[in-house]
Coordinates of C-alpha atoms (C1' of nucleotides) in Angstrom, one line a residue:
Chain A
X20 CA 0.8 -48.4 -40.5
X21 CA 1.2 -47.2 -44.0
X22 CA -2.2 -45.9 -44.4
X23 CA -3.3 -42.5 -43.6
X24 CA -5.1 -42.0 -40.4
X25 CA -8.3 -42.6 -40.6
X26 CA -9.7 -39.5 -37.9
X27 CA -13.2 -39.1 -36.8
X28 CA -15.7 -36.8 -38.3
X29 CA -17.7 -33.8 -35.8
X30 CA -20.5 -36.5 -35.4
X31 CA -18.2 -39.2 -34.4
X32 CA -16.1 -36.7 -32.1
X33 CA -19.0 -35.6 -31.0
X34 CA -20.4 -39.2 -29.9
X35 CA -17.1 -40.5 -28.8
X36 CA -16.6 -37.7 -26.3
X37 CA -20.0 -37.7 -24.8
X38 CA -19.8 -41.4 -24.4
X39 CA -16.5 -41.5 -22.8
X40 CA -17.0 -38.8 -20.7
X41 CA -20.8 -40.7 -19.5
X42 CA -18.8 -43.8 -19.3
X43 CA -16.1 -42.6 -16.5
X44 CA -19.1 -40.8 -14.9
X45 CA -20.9 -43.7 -14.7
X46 CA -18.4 -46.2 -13.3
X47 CA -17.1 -43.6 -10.7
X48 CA -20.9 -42.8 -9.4
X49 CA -21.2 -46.7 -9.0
X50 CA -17.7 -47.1 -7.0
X51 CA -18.7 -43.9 -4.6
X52 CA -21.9 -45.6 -4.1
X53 CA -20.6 -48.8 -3.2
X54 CA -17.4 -47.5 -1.5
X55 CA -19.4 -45.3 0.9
X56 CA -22.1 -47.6 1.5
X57 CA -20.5 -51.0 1.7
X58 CA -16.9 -50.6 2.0
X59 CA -15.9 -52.7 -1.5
X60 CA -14.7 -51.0 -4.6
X61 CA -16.9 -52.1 -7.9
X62 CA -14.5 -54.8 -9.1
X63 CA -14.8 -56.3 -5.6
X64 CA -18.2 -56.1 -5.5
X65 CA -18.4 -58.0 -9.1
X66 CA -16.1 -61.1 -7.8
X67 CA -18.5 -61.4 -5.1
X68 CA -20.9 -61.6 -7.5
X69 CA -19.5 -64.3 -9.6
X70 CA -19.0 -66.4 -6.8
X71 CA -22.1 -66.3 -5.4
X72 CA -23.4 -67.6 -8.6
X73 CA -21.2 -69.8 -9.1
X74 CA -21.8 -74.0 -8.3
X75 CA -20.7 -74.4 -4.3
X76 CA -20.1 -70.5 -4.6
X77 CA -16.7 -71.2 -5.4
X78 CA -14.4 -71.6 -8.3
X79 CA -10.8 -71.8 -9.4
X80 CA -8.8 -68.3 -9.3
X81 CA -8.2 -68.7 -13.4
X82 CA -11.8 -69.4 -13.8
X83 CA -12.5 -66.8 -12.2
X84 CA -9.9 -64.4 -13.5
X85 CA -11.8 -65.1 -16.8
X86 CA -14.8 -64.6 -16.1
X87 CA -14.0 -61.1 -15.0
X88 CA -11.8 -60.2 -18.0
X89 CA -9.1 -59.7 -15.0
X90 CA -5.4 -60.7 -14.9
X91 CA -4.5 -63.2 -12.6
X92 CA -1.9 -60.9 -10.7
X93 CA -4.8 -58.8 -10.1
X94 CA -7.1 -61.3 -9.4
X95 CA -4.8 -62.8 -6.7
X96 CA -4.2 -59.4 -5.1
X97 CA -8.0 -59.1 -4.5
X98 CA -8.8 -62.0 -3.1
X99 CA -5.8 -61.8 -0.1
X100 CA -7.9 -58.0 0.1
X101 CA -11.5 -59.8 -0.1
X102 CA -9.7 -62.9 2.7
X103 CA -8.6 -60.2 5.2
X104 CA -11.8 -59.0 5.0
X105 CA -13.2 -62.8 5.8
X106 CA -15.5 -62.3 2.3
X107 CA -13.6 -65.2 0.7
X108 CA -11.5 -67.9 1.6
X109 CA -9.2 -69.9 -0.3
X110 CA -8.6 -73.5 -0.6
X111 CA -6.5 -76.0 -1.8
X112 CA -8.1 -78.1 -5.5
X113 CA -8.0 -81.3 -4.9
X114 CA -7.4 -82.6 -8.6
X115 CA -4.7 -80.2 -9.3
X116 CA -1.9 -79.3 -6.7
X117 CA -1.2 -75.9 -8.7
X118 CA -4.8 -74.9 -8.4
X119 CA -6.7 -72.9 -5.7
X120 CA -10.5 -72.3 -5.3
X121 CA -12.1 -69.0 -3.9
X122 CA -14.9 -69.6 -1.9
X123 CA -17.6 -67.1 -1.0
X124 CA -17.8 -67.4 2.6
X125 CA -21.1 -67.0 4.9
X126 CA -20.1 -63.2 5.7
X127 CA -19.1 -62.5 1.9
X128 CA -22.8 -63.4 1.1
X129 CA -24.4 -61.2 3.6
X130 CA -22.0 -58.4 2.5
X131 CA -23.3 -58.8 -0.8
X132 CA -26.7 -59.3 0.1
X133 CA -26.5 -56.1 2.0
X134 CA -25.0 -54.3 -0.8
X135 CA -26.8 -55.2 -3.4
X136 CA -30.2 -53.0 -3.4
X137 CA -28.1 -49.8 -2.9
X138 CA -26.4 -50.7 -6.4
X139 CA -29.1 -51.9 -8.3
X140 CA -31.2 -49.1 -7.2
X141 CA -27.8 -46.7 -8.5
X142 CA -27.3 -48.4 -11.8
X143 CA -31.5 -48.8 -12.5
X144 CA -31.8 -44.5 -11.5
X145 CA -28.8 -43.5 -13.5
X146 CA -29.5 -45.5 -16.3
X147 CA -32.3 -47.5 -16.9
X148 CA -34.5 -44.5 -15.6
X149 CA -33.2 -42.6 -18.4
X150 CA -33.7 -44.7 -21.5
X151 CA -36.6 -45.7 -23.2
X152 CA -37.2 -49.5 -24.0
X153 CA -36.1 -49.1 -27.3
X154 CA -32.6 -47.5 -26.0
X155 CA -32.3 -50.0 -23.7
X156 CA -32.2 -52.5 -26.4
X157 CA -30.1 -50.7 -28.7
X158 CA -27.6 -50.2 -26.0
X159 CA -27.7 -53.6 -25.5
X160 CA -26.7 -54.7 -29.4
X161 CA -23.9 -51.7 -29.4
X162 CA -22.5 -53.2 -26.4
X163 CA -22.4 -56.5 -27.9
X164 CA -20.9 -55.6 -31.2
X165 CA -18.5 -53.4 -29.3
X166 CA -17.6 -56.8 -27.2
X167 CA -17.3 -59.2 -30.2
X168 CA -14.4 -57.3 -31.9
X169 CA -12.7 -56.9 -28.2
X170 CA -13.6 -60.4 -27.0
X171 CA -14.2 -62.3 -30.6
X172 CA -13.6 -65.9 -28.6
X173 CA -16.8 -65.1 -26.1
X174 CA -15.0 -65.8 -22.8
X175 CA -16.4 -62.5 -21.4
X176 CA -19.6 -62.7 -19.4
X177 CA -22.1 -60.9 -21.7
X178 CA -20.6 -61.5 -25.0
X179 CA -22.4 -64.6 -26.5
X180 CA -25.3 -66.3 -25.8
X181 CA -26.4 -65.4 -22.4
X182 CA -24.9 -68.0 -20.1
X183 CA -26.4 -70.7 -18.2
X184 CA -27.0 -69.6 -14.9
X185 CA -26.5 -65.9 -15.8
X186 CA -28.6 -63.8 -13.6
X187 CA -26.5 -62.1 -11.3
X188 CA -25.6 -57.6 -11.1
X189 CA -29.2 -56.9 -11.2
X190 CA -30.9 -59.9 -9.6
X191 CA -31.6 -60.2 -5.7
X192 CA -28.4 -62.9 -4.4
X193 CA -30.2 -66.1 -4.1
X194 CA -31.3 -67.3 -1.0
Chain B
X27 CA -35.1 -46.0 1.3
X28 CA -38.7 -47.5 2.5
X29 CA -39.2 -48.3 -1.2
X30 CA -38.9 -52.0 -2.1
X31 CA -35.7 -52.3 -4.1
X32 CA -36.6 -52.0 -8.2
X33 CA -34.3 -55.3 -9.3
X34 CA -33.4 -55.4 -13.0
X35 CA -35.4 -57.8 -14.8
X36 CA -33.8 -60.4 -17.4
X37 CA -33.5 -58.4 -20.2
X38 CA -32.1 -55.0 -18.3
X39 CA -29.5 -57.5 -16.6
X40 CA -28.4 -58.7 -20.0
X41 CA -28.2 -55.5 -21.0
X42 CA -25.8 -54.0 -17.9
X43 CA -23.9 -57.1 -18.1
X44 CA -22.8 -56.9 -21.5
X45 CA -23.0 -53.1 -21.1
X46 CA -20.5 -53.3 -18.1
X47 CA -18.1 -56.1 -19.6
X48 CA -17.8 -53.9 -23.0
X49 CA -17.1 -50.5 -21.7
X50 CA -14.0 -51.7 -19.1
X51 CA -13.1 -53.8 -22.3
X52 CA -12.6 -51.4 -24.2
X53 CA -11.3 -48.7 -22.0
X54 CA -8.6 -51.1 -21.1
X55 CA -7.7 -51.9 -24.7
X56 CA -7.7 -48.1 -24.9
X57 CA -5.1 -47.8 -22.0
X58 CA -3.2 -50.3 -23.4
X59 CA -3.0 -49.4 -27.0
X60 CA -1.7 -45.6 -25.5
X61 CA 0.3 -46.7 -22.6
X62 CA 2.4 -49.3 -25.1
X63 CA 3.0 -46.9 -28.3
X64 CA 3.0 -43.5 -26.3
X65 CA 3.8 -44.4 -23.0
X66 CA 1.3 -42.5 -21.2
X67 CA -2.2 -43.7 -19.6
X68 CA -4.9 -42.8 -21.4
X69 CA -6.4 -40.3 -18.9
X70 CA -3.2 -38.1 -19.1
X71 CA -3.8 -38.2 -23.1
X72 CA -7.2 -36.8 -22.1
X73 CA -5.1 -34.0 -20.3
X74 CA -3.0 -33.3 -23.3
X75 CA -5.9 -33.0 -25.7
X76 CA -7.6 -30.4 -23.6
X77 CA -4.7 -28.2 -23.4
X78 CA -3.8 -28.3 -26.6
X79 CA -7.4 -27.2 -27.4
X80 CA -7.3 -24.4 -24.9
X81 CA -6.3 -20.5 -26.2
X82 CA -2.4 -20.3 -25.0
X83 CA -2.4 -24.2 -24.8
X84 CA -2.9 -23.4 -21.1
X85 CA -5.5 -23.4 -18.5
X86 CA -6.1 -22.9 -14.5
X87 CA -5.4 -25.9 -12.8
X88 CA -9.0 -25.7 -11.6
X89 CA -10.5 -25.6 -15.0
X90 CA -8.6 -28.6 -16.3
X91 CA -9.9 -30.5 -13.4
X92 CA -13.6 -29.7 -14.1
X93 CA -12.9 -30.0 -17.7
X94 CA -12.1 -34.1 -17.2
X95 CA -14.4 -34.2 -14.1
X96 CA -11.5 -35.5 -12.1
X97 CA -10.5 -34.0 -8.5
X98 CA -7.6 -31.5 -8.0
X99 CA -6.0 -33.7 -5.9
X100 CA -5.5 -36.1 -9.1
X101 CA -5.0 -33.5 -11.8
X102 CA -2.0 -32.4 -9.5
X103 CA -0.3 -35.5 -9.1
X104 CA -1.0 -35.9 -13.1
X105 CA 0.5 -32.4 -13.8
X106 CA 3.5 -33.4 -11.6
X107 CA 4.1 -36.4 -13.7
X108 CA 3.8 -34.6 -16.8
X109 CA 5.9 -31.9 -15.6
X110 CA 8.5 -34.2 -14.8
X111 CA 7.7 -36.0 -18.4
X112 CA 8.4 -32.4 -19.9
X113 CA 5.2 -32.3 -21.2
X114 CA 3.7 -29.7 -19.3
X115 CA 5.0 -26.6 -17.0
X116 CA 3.6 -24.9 -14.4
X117 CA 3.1 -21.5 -14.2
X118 CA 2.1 -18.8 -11.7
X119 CA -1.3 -17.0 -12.5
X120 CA -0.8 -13.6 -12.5
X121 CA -4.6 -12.4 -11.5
X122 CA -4.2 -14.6 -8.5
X123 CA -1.5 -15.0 -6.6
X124 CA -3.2 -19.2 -5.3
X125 CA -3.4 -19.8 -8.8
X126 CA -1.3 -21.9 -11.1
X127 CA -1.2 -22.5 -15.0
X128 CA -0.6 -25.4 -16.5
X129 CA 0.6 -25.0 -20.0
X130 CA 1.7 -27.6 -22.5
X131 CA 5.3 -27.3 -24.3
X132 CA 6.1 -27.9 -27.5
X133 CA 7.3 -31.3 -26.4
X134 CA 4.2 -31.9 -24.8
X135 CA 2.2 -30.9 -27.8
X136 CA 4.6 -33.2 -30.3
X137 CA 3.9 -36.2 -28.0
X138 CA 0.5 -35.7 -28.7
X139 CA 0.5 -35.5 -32.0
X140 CA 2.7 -38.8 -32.3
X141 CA 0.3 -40.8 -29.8
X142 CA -3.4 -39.2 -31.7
X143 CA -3.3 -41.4 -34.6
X144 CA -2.4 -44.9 -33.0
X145 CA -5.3 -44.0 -30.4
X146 CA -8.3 -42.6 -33.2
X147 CA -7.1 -45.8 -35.0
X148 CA -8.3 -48.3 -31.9
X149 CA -11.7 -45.7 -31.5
X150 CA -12.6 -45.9 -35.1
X151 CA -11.3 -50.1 -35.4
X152 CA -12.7 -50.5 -31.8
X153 CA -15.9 -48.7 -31.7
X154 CA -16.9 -47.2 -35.0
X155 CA -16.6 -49.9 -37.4
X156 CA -18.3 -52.1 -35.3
X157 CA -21.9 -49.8 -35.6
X158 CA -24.1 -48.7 -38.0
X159 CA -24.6 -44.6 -38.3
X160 CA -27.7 -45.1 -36.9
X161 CA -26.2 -47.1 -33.7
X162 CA -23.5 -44.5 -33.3
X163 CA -26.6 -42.1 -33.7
X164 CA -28.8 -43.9 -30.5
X165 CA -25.1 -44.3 -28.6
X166 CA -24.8 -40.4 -28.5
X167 CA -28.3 -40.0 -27.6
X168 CA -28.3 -42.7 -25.1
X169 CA -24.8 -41.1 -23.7
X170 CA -26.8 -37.5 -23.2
X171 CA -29.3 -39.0 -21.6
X172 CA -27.4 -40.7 -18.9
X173 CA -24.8 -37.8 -18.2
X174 CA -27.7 -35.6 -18.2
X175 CA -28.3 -37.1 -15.3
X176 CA -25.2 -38.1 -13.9
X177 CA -23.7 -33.7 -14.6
X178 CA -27.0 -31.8 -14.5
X179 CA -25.1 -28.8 -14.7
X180 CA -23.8 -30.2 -17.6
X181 CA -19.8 -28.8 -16.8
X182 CA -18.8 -32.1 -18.1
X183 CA -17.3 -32.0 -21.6
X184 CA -19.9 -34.1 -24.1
X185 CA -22.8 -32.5 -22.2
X186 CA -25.0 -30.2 -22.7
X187 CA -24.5 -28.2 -26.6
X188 CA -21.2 -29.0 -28.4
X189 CA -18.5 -26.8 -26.7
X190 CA -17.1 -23.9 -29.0
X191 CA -13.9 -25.0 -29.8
X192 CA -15.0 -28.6 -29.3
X193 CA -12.9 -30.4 -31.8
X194 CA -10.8 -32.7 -29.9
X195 CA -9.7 -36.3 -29.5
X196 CA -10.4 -37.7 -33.1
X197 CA -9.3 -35.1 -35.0
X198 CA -5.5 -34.3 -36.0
X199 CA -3.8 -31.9 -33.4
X200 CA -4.0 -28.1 -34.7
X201 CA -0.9 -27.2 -36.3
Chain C
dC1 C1' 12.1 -92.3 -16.9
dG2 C1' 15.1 -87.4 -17.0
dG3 C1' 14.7 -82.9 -19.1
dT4 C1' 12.4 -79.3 -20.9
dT5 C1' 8.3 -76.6 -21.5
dT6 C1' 3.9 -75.0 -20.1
dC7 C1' 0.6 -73.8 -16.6
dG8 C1' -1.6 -71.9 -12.1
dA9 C1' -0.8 -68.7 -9.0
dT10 C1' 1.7 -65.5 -6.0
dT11 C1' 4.9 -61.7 -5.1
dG12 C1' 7.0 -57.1 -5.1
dA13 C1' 7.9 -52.9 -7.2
dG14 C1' 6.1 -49.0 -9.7
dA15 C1' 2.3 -46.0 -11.1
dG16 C1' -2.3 -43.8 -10.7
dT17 C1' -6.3 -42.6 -7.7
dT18 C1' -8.6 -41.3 -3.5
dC19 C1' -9.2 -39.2 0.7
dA20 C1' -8.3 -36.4 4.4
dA21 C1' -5.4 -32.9 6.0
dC22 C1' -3.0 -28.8 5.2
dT23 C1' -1.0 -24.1 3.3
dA24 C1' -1.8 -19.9 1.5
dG25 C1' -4.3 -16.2 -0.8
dG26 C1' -8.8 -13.8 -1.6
dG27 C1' -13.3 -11.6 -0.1
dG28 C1' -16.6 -9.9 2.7
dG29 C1' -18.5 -7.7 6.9
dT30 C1' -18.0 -4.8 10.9
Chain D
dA25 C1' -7.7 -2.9 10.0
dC26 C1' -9.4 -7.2 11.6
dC27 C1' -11.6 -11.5 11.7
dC28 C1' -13.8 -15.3 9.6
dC29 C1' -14.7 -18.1 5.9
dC30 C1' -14.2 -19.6 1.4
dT31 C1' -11.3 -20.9 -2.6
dA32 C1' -6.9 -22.9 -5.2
dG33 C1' -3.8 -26.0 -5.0
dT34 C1' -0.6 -29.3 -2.8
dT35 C1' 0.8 -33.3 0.0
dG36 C1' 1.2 -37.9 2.0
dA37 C1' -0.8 -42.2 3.2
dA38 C1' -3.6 -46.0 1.9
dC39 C1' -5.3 -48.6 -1.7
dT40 C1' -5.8 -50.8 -6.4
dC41 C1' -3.9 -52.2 -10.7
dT42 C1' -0.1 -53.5 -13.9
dC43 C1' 4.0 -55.6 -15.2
dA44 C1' 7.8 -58.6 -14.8
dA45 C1' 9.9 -62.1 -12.1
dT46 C1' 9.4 -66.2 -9.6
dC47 C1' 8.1 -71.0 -8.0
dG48 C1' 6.1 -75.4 -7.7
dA49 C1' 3.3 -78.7 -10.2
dA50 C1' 1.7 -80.8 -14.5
dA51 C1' 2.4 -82.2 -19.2
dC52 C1' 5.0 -83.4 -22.9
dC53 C1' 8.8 -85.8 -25.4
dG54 C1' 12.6 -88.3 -26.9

DNA sequence: CGGTTTCGATTGAGAGTTCAACTAGGGGGT
DNA sequence: ACCCCCTAGTTGAACTCTCAATCGAAACCG
């Protein structure tokens, strides 16, 4: 607090600007997308996702909170959205009376099946169209030094070591 | 839409992923930093900034809305808040009579001046430090690229040649 | 064991955003 | 003038997210 501001250079103000300004544009073309043509807003969609990889295509509300770098209060307040909507269920956890498990149900996968080519095909023309391979990896290694400041234990998906089963956004739901 | 869907292979899904986790990462640290020290959200900082840039620290309610690529509907309800912050006033245009002004008070413009440092301190600690010059140099590129396609008109600011005045968000509010 | 603390999850209020009306003023064209 | 349409901006409802408060269940401890 007692040093002077560092403040950013016309380069950096420059780059920061354009990025945030891409940044917005690019997460509110993907909700339009799949707000007009499958009824979920992004963060939706991405819980879906996570399920649907996950082991019985459930898992714990915390877990899952984690996973998506999400508060449980907001966490909770999607699923009783994504339950009306008869995408997910919830059930009691049998080894812990606290707990409850979200569970992708049979009409939450087909919504996500269905979904799913209209926002690949949205995030591979917006962005991957317009790089070339090597920006495409150098996005990739800003991202993760970004995320290892914001995120230094790892718990976020995509900061560390590519997880196990991690497939998923980009990657037809499995059958 | 009779195309087979293009799915992202291993390496472009790594690459959204940790793409995707890091930029709402950091956009809510962003938030938060701001909405703690400054009590405002980060996109009505984006609001001051722009009108503290503009001749007359004013602007048509219609231009600030392009400006941050956000609706009128929203700039409205943000100038209402502000208005009722003391931040910003409205004023009639006087070349046309639908027209209104918004115009930031000296209030407004102290606000932001007590807010800017705490927020360039999280860019530069956030996002800066964590690059090399040459990876902030392929992040602006890579930014251009994308909005250039997301803004093709390129209204957006970051797009297209630096602005005139562009200054903005990392540097010290004028005096 | 009882008592306190921590944990998992939900709830409700408040704030911001979106979308679809809606009001009112400008600008032709005839 | 008149009519039609377009533009500038606002409004209210519905929805999502955040924050603080709450509650029952586990874990810990003397």
């Amino acid at each position: 607090m007692s040093e002077a501001t560092r403040w950013l250079d016309g380069r950096e103000q420059d780059v920061w600007r354009t990025y945030i300004t891409m940044s917005s544009a690019l997460t509110d073309a993907l909700d339009r997308q799949l707000q007009g043509d499958s009824k979920m807003p992004y963060t939706y969609y991405e819980i879906l996702v996570v399920l649907s990889e996950a082991p019985e295509r459930s898992l714990r509300m915390s877990e899952l909170a984690g996973l998506r770098g999400s508060s449980r209060s907001r966490l909770s307040h999607a699923v009783s959205r994504l339950e009306e909507a008869g995408w997910v269920v919830r059930r009691e956890c049998p080894t812990d009376k606290r707990g409850q498990v979200a569970v992708l149900t049979d009409t939450g996968f087909d919504a996500l099946r269905a979904a799913a080519p209209g926002h690949v095909t949205a995030v591979r023309e917006t962005l991957f169209d317009q790089l070339t391979a090597e920006q495409v990896d150098a996005l990739g290694q800003i991202s993760a030094a970004v995320l290892r400041k914001l995120d230094p234990e790892g718990t976020l998906p995509g900061n560390r070591e590519p997880a196990p089963g991690a497939g998923a956004c980009g990657q037809p739901p499995d059958v």
